[in-house]
XYZ file of C-alpha atoms in Angstrom:
409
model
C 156.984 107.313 148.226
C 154.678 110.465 148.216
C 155.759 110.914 144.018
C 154.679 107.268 143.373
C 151.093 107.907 145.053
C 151.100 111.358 142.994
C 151.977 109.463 139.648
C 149.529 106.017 140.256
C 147.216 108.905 141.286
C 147.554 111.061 137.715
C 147.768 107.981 136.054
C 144.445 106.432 137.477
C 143.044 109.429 136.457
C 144.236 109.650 132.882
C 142.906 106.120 132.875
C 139.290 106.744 133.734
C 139.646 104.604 137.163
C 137.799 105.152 139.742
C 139.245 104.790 143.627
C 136.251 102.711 144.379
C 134.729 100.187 142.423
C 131.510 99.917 140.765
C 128.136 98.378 142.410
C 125.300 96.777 141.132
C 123.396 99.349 142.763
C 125.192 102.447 141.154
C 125.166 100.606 138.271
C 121.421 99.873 138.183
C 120.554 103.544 139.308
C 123.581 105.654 137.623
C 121.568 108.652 135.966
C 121.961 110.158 132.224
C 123.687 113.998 131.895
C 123.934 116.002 128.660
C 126.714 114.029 127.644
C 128.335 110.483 128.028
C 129.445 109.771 131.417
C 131.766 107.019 132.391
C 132.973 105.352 135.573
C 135.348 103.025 135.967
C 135.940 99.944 137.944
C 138.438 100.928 140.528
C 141.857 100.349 140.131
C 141.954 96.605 140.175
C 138.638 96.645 137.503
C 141.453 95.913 134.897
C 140.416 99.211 132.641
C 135.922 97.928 132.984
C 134.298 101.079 132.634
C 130.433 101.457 132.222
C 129.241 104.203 130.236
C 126.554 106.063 130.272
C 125.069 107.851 127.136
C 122.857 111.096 127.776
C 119.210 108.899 126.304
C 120.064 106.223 129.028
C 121.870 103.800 127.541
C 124.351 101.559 129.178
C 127.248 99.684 128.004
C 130.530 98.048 129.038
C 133.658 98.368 127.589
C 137.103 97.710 128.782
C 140.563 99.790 128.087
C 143.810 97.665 127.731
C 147.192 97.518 125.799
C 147.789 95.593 123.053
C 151.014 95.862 121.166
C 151.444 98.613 123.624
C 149.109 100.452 121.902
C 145.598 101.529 123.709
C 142.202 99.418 122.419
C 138.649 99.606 123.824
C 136.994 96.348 123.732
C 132.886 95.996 124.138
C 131.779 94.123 126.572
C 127.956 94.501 126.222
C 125.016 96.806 126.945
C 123.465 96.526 130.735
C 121.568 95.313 132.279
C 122.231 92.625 129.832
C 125.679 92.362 130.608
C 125.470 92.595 134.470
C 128.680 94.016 136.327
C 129.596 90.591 137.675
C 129.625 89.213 133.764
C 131.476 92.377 132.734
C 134.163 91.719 135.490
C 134.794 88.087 134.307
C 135.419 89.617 130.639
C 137.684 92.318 131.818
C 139.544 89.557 134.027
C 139.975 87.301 130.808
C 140.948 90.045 128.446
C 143.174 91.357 130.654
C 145.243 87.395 131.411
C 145.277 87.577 127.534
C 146.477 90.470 126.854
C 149.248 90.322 129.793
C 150.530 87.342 127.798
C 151.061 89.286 124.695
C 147.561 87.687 122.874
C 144.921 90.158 121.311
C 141.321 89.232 123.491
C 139.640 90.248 119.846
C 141.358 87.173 118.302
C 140.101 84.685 120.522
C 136.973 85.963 120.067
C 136.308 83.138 117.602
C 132.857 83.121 118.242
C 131.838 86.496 116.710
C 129.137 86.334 114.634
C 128.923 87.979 111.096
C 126.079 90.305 110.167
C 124.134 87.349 108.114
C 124.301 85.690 111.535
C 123.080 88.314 113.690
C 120.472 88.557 111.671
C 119.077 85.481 111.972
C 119.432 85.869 116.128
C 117.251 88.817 115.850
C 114.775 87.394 113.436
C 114.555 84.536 116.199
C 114.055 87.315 118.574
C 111.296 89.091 117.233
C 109.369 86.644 115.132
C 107.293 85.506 117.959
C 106.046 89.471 118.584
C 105.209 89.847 114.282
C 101.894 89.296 112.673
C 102.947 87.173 110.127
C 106.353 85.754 110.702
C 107.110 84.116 107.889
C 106.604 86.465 105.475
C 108.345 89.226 107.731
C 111.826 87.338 108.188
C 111.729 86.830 104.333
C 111.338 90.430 103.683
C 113.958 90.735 106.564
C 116.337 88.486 104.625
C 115.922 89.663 101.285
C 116.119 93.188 101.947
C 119.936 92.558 103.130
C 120.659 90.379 100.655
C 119.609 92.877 97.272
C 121.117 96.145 99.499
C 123.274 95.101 102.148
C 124.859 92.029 100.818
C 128.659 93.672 101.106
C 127.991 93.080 104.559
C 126.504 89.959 105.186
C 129.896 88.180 105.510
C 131.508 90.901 107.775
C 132.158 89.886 111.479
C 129.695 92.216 112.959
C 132.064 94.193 114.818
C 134.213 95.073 112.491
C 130.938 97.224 110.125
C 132.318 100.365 110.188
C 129.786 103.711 109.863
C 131.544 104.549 106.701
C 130.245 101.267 105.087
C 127.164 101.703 106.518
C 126.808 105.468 104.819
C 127.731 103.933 101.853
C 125.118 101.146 101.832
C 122.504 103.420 102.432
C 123.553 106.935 100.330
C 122.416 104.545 97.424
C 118.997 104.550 98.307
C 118.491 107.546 100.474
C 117.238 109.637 96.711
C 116.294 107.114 94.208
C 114.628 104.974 96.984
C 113.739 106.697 100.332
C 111.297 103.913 102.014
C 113.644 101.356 101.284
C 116.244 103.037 102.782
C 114.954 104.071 105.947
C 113.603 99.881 106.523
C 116.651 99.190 105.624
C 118.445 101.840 108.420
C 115.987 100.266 110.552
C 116.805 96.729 110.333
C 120.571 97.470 110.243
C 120.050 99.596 113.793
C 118.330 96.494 114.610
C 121.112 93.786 114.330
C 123.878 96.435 115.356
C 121.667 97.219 118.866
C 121.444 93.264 119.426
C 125.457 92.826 118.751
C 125.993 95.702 121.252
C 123.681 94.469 124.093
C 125.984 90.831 123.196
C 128.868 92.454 124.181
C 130.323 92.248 120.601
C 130.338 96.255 119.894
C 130.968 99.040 121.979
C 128.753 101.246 119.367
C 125.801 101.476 116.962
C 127.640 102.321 113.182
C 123.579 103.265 111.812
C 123.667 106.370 114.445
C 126.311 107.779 112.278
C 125.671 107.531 108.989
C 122.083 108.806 110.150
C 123.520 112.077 111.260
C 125.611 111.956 108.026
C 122.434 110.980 105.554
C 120.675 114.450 104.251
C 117.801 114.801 106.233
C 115.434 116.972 103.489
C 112.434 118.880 104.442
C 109.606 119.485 102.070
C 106.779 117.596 99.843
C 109.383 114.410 98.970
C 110.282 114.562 102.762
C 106.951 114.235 104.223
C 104.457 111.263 104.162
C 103.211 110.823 101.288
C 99.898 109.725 100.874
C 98.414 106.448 98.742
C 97.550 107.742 95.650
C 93.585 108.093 95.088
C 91.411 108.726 92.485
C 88.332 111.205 92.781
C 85.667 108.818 93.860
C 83.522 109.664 90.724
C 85.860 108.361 88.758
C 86.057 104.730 91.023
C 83.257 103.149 88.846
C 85.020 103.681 85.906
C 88.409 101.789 87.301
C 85.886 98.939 88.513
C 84.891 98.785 84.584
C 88.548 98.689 83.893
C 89.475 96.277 86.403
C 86.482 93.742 85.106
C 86.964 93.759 81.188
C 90.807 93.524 82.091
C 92.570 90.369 81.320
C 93.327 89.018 84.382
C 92.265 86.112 87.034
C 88.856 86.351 87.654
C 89.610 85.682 91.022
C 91.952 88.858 91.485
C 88.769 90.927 89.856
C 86.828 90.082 92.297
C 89.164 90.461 95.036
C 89.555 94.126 93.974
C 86.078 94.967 93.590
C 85.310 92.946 97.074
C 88.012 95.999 98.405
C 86.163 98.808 96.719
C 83.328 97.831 97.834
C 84.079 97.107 101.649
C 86.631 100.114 101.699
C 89.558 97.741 103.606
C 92.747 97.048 103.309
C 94.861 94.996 100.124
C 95.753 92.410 102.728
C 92.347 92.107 104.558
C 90.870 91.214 101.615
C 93.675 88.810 100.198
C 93.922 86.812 103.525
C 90.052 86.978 103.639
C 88.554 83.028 104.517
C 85.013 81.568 104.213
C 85.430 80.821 108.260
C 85.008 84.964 108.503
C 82.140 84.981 107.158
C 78.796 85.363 108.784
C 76.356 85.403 105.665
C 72.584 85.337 107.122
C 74.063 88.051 108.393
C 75.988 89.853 105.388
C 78.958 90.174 107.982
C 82.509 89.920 107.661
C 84.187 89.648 110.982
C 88.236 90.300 110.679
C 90.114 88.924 113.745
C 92.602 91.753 115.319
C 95.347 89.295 114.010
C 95.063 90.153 110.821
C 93.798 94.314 111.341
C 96.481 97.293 111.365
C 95.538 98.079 114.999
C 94.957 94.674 116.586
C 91.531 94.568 117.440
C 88.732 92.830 115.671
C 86.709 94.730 112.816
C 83.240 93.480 111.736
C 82.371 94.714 108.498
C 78.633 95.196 107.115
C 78.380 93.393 103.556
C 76.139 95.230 101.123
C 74.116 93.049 98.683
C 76.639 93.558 95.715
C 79.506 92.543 98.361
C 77.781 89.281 99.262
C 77.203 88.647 95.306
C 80.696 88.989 95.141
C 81.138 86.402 97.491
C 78.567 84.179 95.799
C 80.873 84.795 92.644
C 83.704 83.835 93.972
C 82.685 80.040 95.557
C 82.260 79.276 91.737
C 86.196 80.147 91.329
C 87.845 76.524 90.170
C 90.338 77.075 93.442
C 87.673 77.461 95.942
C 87.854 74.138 97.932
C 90.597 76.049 100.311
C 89.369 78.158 102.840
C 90.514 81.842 101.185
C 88.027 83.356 99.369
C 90.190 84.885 97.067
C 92.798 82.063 96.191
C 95.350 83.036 93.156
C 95.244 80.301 90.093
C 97.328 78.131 92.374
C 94.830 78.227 95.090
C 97.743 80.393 97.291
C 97.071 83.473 98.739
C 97.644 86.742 96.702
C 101.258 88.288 97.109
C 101.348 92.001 98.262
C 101.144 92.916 94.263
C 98.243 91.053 93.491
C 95.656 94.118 93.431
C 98.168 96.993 92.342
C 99.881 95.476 89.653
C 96.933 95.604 87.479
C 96.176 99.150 88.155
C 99.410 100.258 86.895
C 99.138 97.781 83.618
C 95.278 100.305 83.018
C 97.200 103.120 83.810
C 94.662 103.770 86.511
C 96.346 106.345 88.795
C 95.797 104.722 92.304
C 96.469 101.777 94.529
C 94.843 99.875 96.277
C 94.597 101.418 99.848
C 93.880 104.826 97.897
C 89.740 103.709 97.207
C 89.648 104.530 101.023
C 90.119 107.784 100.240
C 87.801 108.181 97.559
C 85.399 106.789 99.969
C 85.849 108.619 102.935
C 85.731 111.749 100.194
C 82.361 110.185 98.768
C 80.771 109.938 102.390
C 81.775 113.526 103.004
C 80.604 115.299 100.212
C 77.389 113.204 98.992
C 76.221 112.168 102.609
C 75.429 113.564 105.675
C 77.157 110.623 107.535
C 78.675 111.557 110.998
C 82.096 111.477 110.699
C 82.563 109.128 113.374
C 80.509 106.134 111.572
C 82.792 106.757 108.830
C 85.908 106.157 110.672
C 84.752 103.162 111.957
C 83.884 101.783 108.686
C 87.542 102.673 107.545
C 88.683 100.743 111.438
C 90.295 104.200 112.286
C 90.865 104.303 115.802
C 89.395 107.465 117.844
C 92.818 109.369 118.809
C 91.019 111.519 120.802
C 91.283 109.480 124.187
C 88.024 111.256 126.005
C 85.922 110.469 123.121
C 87.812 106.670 122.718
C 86.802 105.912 126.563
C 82.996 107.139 125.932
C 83.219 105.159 122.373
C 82.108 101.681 123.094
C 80.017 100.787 119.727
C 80.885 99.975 116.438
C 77.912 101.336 114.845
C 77.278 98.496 112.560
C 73.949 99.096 112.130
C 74.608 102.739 110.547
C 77.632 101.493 108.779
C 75.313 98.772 107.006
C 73.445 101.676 105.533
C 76.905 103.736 104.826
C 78.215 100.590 102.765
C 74.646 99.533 100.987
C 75.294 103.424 99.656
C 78.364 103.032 98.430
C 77.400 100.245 96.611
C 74.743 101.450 95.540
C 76.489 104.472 93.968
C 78.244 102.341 92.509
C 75.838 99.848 91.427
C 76.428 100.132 87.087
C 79.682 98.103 87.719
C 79.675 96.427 90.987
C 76.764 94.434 90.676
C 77.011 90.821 88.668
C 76.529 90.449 85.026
């Protein structure tokens, strides 16, 4: 009697179960150690564990026999999964796998990677700017460099596939690679708080990927031109042959110092001209909060120019020959075509260098005629203006300076 207690005793132990079982109090205020911690679910959990990883993380997973050999199934992340939900999995598993049946089989309802996808595009398309165009770039970003494994039930991915998927652009093409690491984390985290992984394959190959250190490691920055060489790209940009409406689009952004997509979603409804203002809602600004921009008089003769462009019964100002808006190319593609060594977001450089060297602007009026937030959070709470009125000045010199091209013919 005393060497079966002894042996169910060793063998609980060997199991990972605990003498008591879990409760929805442990299991909401269990704490994180150094390394992964795991309790199980007493002796009649049927092999439910919860683990614990050392950043916080919980997840269920469940230890049972099949073809007498050991298997961990996932259960799902908690709170998620809560520990009633996880006992009514173990409880099923476990009648299967008594009965000789592998629980993974009957999970017919596992969804493949293409369809966990779309779950957490449904997810998150409510909390993205522009949804639409986000889930496409979602989509198609699998489909051209993920597409081996689209089809794949998602728990079966392995990390080794997912190394492989993303070795192939970690040199050639290092922002594509790390989106793509960060949608795959994305769909892998969602199958794992489902219950239909016990892991995340993306932490892996992560630690596996190089991680280099030096100029191609670090941010690099839009590529600029000096800004007294600006007017000549403006002359460029105008005798190039191109839409007239995408030349004045560009010289519109040169002129206001904004963003590509600022000016491409741009609409007549924004724009206040008595005033020579341009008010962007925060929908449509980096940081989310509403910019009002100072027009100079060669800005609002753009503006004038472009309500004589054949597409300009919409309500964009800048409509493509279709009368759609510009794609994200619109602007740089016909820098590259002039060999004009910049993009688009780089002319905010050569302005903020222009307003530092040929003005004797405060810095902070330029920043918040480039909508750069004050990171400084003392100054931010004492910062309640926008300085229009001494941007209006800072943007009728700008123009000015570069008044040869950017005023009409």
């Amino acid at each position: 009697m005393i060497c079966s207690k002894v042996l169910a005793a060793v063998l609980a132990k060997k199991l990972g179960m605990q003498k008591h079982r879990l409760t929805s109090a442990f299991t909401r205020t269990v704490k994180p150690a150094a390394r992964l911690r795991t309790f199980g679910d007493g002796r009649g959990g049927y092999g439910l564990t919860l683990a614990v990883k050392p950043n916080g993380v919980k997840y269920w997973y469940q230890r049972v026999y099949i073809n007498r050999r050991p298997v961990n199934l996932g259960l799902g992340g908690y709170p998620a999964v809560s520990l009633a939900e996880a006992r009514r999995h173990a409880l099923a598993n476990a009648r299967l796998a008594r009965r000789g049946e592998d629980p993974r089989r009957q999970r017919h309802a596992v969804p493949t990677v293409s369809e966990t996808l779309e779950a957490v595009i449904a997810r998150d398309a409510p909390t993205w700017r522009d949804p639409e165009r986000t889930a496409r770039e979602w989509r198609s970003a699998l489909q051209i460099h993920a597409a081996v494994l689209l089809q794949r039930p998602v728990d079966q991915v392995t990390s080794a596939e997912c190394i492989e998927v993303l070795s192939s652009l970690w040199h050639s093409k290092r922002e594509t690679g790390l989106r793509l690491r960060h949608r795959l984390t994305a769909i892998f985290k969602f199958a794992l708080a489902q219950g239909y992984r016990t892991d995340n394959p993306v932490d892996a190959a992560k630690a596996a990927l190089p991680n280099r250190r030096g100029d191609d490691q670090r941010k690099r920055r839009h590529a600029a031109l000096p800004y007294a060489d600006v007017a000549d790209a403006l002359n460029a940009v105008e005798h190039a042959d191109i839409w007239t409406g995408t030349k004045l689009a560009f010289r519109f952004l040169v002129l206001t110092a904004t963003r590509s997509g600022e000016v491409r979603g741009a609409t007549r409804s924004e724009i206040d001209s008595p005033d020579a203002l341009w008010t962007i809602p925060g929908s449509r600004m980096k940081a989310g909060i509403e910019h009002r921009v100072p027009l100079s008089t060669q800005a609002m003769n753009v503006i004038a120019q472009a309500e004589r462009l054949p597409m300009s019964s919409g309500d964009l100002i800048f409509p493509t020959v279709r009368g759609k808006l510009m794609m994200d190319n619109a602007l740089s593609k016909p820098l590259r075509d002039l060999g004009i060594a910049a993009v688009p977001h780089g002319f905010r450089s050569s302005f903020r260098d222009w307003a530092a060297e040929r003005t004797a602007t405060p810095t902070a009026v330029v920043e918040a005629a480039l909508a750069h937030r004050v990171s400084n959070k003392v100054e931010a709470a004492y910062f309640r203006s926008d300085l229009l009125d001494k941007r209006r000045e800072l943007m009728q010199a700008w123009s000015d300076f570069l008044a040869p091209v950017a005023s009409p013919a």
